[in-house]
mmCIF file of C-alpha atoms (C1' of nucleotides) and ligand atoms in Angstrom:
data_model
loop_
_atom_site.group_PDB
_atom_site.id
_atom_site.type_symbol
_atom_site.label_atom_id
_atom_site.label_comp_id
_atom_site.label_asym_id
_atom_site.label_seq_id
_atom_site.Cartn_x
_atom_site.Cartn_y
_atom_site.Cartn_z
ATOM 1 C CA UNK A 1 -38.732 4.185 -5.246
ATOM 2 C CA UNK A 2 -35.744 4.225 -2.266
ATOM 3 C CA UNK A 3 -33.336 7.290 -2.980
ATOM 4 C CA UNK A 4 -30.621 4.895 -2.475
ATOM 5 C CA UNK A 5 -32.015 2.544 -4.983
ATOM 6 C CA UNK A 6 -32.607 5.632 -7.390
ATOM 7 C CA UNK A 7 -28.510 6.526 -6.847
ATOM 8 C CA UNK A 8 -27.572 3.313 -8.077
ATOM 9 C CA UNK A 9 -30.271 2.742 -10.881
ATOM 10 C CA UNK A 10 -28.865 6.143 -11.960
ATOM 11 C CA UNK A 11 -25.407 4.788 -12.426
ATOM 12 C CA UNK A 12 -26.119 1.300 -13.664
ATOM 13 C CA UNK A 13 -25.605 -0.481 -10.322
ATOM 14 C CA UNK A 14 -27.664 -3.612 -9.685
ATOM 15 C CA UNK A 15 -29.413 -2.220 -6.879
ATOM 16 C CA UNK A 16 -29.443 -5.868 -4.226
ATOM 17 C CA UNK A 17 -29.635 -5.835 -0.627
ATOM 18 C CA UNK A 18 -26.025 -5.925 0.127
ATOM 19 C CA UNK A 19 -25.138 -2.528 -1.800
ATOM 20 C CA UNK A 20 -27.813 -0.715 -0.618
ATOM 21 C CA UNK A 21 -26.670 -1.329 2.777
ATOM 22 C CA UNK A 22 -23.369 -0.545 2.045
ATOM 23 C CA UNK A 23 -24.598 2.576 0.299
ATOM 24 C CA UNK A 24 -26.592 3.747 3.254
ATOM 25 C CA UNK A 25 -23.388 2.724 5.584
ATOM 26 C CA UNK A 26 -20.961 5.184 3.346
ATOM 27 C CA UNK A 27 -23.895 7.956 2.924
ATOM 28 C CA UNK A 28 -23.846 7.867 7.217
ATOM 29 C CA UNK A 29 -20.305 8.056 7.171
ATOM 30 C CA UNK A 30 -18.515 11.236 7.444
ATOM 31 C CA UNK A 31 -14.620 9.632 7.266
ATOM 32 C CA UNK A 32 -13.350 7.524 4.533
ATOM 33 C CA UNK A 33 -14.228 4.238 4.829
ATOM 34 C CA UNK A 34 -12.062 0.950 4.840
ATOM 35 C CA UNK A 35 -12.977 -2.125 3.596
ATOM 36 C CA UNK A 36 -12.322 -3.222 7.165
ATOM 37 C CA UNK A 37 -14.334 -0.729 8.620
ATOM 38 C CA UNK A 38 -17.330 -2.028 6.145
ATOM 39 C CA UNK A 39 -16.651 -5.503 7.154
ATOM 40 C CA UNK A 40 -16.501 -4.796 11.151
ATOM 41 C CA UNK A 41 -20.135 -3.451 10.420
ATOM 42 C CA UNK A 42 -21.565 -5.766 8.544
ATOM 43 C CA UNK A 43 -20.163 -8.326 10.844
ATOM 44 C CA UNK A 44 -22.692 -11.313 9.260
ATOM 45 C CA UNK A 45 -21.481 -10.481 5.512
ATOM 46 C CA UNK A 46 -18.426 -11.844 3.445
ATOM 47 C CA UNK A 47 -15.254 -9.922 2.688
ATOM 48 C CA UNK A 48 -15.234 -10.436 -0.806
ATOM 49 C CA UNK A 49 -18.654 -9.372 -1.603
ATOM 50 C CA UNK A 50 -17.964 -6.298 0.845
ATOM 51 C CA UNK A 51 -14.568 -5.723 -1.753
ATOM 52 C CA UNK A 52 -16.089 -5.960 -4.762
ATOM 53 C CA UNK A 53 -19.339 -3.995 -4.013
ATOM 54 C CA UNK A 54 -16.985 -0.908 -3.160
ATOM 55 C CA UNK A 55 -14.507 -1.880 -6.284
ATOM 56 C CA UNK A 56 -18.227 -1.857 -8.421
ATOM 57 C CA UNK A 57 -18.689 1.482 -7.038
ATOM 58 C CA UNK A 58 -15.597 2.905 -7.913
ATOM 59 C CA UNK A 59 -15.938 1.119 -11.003
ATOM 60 C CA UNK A 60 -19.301 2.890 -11.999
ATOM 61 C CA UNK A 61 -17.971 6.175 -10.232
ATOM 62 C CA UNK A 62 -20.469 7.006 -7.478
ATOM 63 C CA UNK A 63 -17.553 6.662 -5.062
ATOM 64 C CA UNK A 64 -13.791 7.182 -5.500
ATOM 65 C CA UNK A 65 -10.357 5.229 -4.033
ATOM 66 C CA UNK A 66 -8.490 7.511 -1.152
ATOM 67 C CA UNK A 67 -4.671 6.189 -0.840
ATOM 68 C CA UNK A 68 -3.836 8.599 2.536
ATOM 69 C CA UNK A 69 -0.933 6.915 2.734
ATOM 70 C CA UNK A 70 -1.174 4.562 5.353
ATOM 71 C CA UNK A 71 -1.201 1.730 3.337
ATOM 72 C CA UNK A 72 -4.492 0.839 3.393
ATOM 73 C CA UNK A 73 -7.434 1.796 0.918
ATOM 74 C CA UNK A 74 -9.675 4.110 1.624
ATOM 75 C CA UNK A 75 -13.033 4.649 0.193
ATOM 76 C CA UNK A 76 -15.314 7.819 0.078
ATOM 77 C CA UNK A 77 -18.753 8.765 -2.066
ATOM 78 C CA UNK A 78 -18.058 11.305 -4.902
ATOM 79 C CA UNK A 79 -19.937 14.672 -3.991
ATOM 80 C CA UNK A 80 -22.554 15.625 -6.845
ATOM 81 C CA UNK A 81 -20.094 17.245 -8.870
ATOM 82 C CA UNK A 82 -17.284 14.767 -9.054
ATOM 83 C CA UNK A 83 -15.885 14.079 -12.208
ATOM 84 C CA UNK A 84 -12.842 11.464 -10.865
ATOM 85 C CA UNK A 85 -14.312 8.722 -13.195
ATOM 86 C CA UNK A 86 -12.027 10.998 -15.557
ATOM 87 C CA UNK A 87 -9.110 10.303 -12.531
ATOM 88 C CA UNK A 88 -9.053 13.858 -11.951
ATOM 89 C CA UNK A 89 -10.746 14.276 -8.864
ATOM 90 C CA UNK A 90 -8.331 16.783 -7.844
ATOM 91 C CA UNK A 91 -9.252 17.689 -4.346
ATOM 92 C CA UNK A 92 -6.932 16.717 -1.473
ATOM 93 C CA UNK A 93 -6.990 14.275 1.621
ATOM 94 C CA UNK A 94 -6.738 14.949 4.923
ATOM 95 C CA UNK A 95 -5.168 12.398 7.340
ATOM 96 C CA UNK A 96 -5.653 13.170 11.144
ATOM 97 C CA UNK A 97 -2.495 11.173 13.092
ATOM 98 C CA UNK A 98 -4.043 11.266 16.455
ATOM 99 C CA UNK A 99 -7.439 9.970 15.168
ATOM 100 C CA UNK A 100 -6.233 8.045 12.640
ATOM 101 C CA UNK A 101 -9.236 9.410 10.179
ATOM 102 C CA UNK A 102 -8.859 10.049 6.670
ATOM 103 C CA UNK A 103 -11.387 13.174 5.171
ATOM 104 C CA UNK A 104 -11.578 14.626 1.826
ATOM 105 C CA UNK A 105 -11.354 18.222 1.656
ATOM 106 C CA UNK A 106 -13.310 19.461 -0.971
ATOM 107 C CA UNK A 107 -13.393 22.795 -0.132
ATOM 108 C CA UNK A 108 -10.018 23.817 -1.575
ATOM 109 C CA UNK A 109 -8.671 22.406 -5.240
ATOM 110 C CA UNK A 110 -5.080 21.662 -5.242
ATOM 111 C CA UNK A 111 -3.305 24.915 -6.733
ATOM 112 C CA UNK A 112 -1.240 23.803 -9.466
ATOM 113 C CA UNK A 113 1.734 22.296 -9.530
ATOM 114 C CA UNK A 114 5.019 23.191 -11.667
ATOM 115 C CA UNK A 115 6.589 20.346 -13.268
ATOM 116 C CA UNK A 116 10.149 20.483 -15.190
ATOM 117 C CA UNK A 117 10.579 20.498 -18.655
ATOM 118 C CA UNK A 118 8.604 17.741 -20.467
ATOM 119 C CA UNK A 119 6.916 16.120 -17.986
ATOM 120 C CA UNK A 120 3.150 15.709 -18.427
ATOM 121 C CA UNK A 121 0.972 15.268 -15.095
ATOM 122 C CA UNK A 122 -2.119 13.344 -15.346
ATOM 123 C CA UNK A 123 -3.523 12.800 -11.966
ATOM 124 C CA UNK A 124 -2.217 14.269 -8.347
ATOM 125 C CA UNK A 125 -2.577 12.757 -5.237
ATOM 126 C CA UNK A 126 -2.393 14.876 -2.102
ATOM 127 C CA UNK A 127 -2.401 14.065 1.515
ATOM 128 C CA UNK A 128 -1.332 16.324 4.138
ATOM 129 C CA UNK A 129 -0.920 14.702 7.446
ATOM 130 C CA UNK A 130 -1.677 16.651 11.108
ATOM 131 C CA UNK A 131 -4.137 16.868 13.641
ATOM 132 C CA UNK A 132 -7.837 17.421 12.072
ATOM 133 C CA UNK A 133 -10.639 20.339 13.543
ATOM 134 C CA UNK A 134 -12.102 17.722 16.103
ATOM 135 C CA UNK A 135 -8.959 16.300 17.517
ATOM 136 C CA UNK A 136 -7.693 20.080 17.911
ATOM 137 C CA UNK A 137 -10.539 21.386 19.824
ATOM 138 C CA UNK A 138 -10.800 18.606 22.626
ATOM 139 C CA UNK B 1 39.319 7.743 3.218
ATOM 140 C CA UNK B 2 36.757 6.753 0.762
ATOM 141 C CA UNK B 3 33.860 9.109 -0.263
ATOM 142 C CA UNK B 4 31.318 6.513 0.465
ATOM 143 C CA UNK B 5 32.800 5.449 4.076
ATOM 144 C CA UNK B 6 32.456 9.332 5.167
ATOM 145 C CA UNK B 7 29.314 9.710 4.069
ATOM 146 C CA UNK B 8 28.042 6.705 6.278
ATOM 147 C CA UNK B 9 30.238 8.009 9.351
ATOM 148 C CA UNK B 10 29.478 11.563 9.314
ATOM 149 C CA UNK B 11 25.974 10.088 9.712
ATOM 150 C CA UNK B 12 26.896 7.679 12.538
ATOM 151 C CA UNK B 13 26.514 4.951 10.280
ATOM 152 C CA UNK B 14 28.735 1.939 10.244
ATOM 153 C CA UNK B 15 30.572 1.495 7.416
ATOM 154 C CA UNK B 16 29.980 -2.191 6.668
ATOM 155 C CA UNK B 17 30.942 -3.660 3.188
ATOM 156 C CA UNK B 18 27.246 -3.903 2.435
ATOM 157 C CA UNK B 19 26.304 -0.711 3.687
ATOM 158 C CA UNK B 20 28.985 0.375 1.528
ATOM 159 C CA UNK B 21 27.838 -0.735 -1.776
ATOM 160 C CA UNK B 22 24.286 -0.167 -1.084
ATOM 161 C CA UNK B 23 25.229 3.102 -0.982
ATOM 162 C CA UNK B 24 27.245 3.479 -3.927
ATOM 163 C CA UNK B 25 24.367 1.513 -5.716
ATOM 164 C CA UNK B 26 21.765 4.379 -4.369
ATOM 165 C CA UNK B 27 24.303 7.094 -5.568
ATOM 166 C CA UNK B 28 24.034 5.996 -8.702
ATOM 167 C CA UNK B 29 20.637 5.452 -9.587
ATOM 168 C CA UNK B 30 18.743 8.205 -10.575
ATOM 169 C CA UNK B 31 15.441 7.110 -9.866
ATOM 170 C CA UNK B 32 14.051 5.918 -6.491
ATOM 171 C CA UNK B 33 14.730 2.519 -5.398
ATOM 172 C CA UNK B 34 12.562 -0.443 -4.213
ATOM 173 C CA UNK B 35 14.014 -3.178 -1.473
ATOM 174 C CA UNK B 36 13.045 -5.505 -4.580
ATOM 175 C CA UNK B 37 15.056 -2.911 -6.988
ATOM 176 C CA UNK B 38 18.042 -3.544 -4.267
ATOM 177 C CA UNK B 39 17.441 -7.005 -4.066
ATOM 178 C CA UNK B 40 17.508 -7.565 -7.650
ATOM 179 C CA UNK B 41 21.032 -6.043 -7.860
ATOM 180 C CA UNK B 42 22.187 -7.750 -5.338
ATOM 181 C CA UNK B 43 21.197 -10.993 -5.933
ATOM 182 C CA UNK B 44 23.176 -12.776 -3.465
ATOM 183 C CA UNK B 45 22.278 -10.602 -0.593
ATOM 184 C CA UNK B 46 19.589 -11.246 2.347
ATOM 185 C CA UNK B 47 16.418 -9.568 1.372
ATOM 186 C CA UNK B 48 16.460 -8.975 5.746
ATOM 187 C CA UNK B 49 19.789 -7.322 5.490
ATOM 188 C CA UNK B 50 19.272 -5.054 3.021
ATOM 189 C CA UNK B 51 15.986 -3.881 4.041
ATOM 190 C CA UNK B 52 17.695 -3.330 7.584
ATOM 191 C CA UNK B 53 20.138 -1.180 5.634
ATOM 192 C CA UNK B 54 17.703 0.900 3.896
ATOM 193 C CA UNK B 55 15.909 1.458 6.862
ATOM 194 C CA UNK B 56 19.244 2.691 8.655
ATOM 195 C CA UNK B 57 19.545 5.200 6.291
ATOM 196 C CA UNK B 58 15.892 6.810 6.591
ATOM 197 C CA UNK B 59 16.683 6.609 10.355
ATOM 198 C CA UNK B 60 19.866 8.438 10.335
ATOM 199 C CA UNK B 61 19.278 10.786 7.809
ATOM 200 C CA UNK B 62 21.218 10.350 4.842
ATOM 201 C CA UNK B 63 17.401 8.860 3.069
ATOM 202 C CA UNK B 64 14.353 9.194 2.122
ATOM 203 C CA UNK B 65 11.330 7.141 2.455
ATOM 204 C CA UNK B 66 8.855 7.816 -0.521
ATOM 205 C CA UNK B 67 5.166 6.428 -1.197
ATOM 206 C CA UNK B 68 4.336 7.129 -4.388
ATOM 207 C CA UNK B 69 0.581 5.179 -4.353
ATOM 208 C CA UNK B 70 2.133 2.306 -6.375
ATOM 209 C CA UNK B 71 1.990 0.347 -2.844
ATOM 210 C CA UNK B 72 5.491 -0.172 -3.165
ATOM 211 C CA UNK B 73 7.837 1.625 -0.833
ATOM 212 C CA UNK B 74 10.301 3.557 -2.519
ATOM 213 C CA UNK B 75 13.844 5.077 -1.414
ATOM 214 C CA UNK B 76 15.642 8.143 -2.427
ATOM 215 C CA UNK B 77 19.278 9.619 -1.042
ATOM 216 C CA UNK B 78 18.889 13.107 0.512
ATOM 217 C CA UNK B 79 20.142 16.111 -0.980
ATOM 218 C CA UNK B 80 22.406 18.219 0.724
ATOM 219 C CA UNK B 81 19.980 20.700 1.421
ATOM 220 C CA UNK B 82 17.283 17.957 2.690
ATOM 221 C CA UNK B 83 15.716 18.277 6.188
ATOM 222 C CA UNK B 84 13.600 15.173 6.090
ATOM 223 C CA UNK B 85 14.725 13.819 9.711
ATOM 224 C CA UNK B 86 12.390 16.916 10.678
ATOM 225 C CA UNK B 87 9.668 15.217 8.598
ATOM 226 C CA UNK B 88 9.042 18.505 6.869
ATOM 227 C CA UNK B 89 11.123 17.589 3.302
ATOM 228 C CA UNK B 90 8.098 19.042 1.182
ATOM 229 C CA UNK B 91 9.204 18.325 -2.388
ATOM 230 C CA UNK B 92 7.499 16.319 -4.256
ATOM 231 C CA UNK B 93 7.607 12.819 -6.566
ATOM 232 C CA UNK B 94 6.811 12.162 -9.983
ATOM 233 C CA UNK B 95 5.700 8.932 -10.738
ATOM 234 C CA UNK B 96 5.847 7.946 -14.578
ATOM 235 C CA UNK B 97 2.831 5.417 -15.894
ATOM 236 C CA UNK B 98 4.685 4.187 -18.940
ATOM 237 C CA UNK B 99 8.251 3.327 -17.629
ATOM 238 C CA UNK B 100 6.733 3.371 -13.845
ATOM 239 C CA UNK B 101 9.664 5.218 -12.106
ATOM 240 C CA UNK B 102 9.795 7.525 -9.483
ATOM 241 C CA UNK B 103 11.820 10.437 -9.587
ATOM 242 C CA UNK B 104 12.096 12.901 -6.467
ATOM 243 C CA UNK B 105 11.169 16.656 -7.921
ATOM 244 C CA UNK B 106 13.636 19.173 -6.128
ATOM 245 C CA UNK B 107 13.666 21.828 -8.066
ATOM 246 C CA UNK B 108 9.919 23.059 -7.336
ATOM 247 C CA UNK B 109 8.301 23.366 -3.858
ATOM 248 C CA UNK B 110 5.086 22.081 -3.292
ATOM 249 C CA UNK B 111 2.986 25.117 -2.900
ATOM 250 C CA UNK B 112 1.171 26.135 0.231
ATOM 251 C CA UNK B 113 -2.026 24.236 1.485
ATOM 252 C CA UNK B 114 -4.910 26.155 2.410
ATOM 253 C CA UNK B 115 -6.860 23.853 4.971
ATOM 254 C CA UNK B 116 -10.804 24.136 6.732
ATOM 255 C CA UNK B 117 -10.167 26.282 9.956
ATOM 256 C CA UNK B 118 -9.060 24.413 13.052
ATOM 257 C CA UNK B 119 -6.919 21.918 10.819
ATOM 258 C CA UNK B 120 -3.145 21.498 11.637
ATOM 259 C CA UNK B 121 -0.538 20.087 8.860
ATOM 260 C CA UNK B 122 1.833 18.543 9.729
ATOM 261 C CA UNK B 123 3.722 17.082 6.696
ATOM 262 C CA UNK B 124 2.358 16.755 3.223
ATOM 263 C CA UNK B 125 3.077 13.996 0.851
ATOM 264 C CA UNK B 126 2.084 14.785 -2.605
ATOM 265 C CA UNK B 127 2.330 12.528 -5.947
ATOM 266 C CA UNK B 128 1.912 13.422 -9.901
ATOM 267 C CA UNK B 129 1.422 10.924 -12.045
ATOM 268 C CA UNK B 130 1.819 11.298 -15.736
ATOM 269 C CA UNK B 131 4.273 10.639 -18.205
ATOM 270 C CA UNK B 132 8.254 11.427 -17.673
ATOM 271 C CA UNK B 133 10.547 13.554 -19.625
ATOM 272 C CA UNK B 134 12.241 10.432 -21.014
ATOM 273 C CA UNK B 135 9.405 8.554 -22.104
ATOM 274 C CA UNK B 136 7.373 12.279 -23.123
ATOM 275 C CA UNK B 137 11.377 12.426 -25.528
ATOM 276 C CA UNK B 138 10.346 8.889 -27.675
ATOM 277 C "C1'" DG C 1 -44.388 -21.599 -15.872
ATOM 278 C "C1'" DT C 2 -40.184 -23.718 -16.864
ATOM 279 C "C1'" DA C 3 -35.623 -23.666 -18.463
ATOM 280 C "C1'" DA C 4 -31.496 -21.423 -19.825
ATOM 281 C "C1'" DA C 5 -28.477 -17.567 -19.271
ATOM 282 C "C1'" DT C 6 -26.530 -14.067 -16.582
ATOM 283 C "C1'" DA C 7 -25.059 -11.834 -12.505
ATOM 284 C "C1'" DA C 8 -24.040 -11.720 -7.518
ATOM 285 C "C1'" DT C 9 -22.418 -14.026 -3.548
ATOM 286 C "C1'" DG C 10 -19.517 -16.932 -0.389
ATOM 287 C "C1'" DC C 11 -15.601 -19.715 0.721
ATOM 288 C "C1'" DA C 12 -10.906 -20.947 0.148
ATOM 289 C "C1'" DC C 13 -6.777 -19.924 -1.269
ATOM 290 C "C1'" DT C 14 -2.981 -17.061 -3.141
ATOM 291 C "C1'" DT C 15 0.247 -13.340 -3.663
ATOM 292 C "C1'" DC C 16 2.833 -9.492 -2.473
ATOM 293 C "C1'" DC C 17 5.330 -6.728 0.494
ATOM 294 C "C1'" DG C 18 6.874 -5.368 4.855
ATOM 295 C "C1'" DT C 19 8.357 -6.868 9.124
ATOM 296 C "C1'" DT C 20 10.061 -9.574 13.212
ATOM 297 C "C1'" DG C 21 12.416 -13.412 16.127
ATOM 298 C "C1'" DC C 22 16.159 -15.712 16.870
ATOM 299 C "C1'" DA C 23 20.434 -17.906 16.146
ATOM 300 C "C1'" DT C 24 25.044 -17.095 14.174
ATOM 301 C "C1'" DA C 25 29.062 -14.520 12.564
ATOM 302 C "C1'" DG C 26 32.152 -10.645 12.688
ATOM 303 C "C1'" DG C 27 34.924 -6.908 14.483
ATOM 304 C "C1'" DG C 28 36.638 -3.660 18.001
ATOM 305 C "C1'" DC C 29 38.643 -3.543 22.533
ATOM 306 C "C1'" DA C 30 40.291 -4.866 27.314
ATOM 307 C "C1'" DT D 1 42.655 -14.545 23.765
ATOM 308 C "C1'" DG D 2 38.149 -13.713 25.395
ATOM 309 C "C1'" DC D 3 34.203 -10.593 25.744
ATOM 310 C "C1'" DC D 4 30.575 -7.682 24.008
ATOM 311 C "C1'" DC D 5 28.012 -5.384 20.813
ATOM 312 C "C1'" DT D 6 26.432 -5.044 16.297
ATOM 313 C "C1'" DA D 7 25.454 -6.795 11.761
ATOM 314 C "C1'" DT D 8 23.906 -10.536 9.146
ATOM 315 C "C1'" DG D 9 21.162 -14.586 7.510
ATOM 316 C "C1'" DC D 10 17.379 -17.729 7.658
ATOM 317 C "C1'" DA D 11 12.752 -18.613 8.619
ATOM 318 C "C1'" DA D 12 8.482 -17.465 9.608
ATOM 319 C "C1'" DC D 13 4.669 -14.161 10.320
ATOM 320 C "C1'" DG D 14 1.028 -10.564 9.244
ATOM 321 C "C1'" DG D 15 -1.957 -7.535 6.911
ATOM 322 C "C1'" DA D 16 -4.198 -6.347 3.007
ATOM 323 C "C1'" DA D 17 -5.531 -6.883 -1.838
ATOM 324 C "C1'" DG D 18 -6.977 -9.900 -5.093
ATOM 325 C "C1'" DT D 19 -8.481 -14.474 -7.727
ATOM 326 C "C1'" DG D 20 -10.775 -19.107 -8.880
ATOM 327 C "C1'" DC D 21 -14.510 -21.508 -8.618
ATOM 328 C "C1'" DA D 22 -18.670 -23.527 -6.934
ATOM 329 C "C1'" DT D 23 -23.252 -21.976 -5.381
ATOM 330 C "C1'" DT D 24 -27.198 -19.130 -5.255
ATOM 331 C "C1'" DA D 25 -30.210 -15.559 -6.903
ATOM 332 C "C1'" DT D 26 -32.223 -12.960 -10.517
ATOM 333 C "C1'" DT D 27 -33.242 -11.997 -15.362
ATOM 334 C "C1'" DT D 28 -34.451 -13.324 -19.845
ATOM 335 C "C1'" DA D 29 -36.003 -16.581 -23.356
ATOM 336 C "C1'" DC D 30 -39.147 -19.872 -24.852
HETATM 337 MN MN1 MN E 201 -11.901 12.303 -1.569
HETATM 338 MN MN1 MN E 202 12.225 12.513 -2.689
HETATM 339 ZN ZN1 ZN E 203 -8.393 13.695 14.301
HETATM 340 ZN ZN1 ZN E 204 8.710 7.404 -17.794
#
DNA sequence: GTAAATAATGCACTTCCGTTGCATAGGGCA
DNA sequence: TGCCCTATGCAACGGAAGTGCATTATTTAC
């Protein structure tokens, strides 16, 4: 059996033609992806199906939601030892301004963060914005 | 002279009778404000005008724009001490799931960043999300 | 194998928020 | 008073996320 098919078997995703495409689209990519990129790809296919096949995968946590702040959703597959279906995927994004790509860096964890008195954090979202390792070597 | 109409002019603001009570409605909020949160108050008011004013007062200083991943766009007065028209004002914003306000967290720094080699930051937006001394206090 | 049930897809439409264009009103100044 | 610049108000636009519902495809039941 396909790998791909095998990835979504694994996580109790109907495995039909349009998500394995889109799988095999987000496994190529190296940037978060927008549902507007997905859609400018698969030209032929509807919006809505292209939305809810990357909601699905959220859903069933083989890929997580990426808000870099520019106000529009971005989408990336978890690495094998993601846990953010808990919504504590607590690595940071990375948002390049002069290419206008989005990356996760999973390298480095977010170092905690002090709160004040009494407040309880659940999930952190971090997005530092500046010019990313390809843009700065051209 | 009134407090409020020097605030506006030692920022090269014009001190307008809405400007005015915006202000004074901002001053006395403690949590950030939506246009819709402004609106609301000011029922009467053009939803135009007051988002003009708002924006005004991210452009000349005396606010803060702040996205704190609800999609909504949030705005915060400046502290004294603020240096945001640098685009560097690195503290960072609580945002509370059960009563779903924003507060702006001065009183700790968001700690240093260590980025992949070659990356540049620029400005770093960061976002907790949990539960708020007020509603942690019920 | 056929029929019923279930799930995925496609199209249209909506909603929400931010934003802009343009005409009008107001306020300082010659 | 008349002029100019800015602020204001109304209307309309735009992008993106999301929903309702009919249609099609795929299981499952018989
Ligand atoms: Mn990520
Ligand atoms: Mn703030
Ligand atoms: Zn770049
Ligand atoms: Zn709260």
């Amino acid at each position: 059996m396909d790998v791909l098919e095998k990835i979504l078997e694994n996580n109790n995703i109907k495995p039909t033609a349009m998500r394995l495409l889109v799988l095999q689209f987000l496994l190529n990519r190296k940037v978060a992806t927008s549902l507007t990129d997905v859609e400018n790809y698969f030209a032929k296919s509807d919006r809505t199906t292209l939305f809810r096949t990357l909601k699905t995968f959220v859903e069933k946590g083989i890929s997580h939601k990426i808000d870099d702040g520019t106000g529009i959703t971005k989408y990336a597959l978890c690495e094998d030892n993601c846990h953010c279906e808990i919504d504590t995927d607590l690595h940071l994004h990375f948002h390049c301004t002069k290419c206008n790509e989005t990356v996760c860096i999973t390298e480095y964890k977010i170092p905690p963060i002090h709160l004040p008195k009494d407040y309880t954090a659940e999930n952190v979202n971090l997005v530092v914005k500046g010019i990313c390792d390809k843009c700065n070597s051209k």
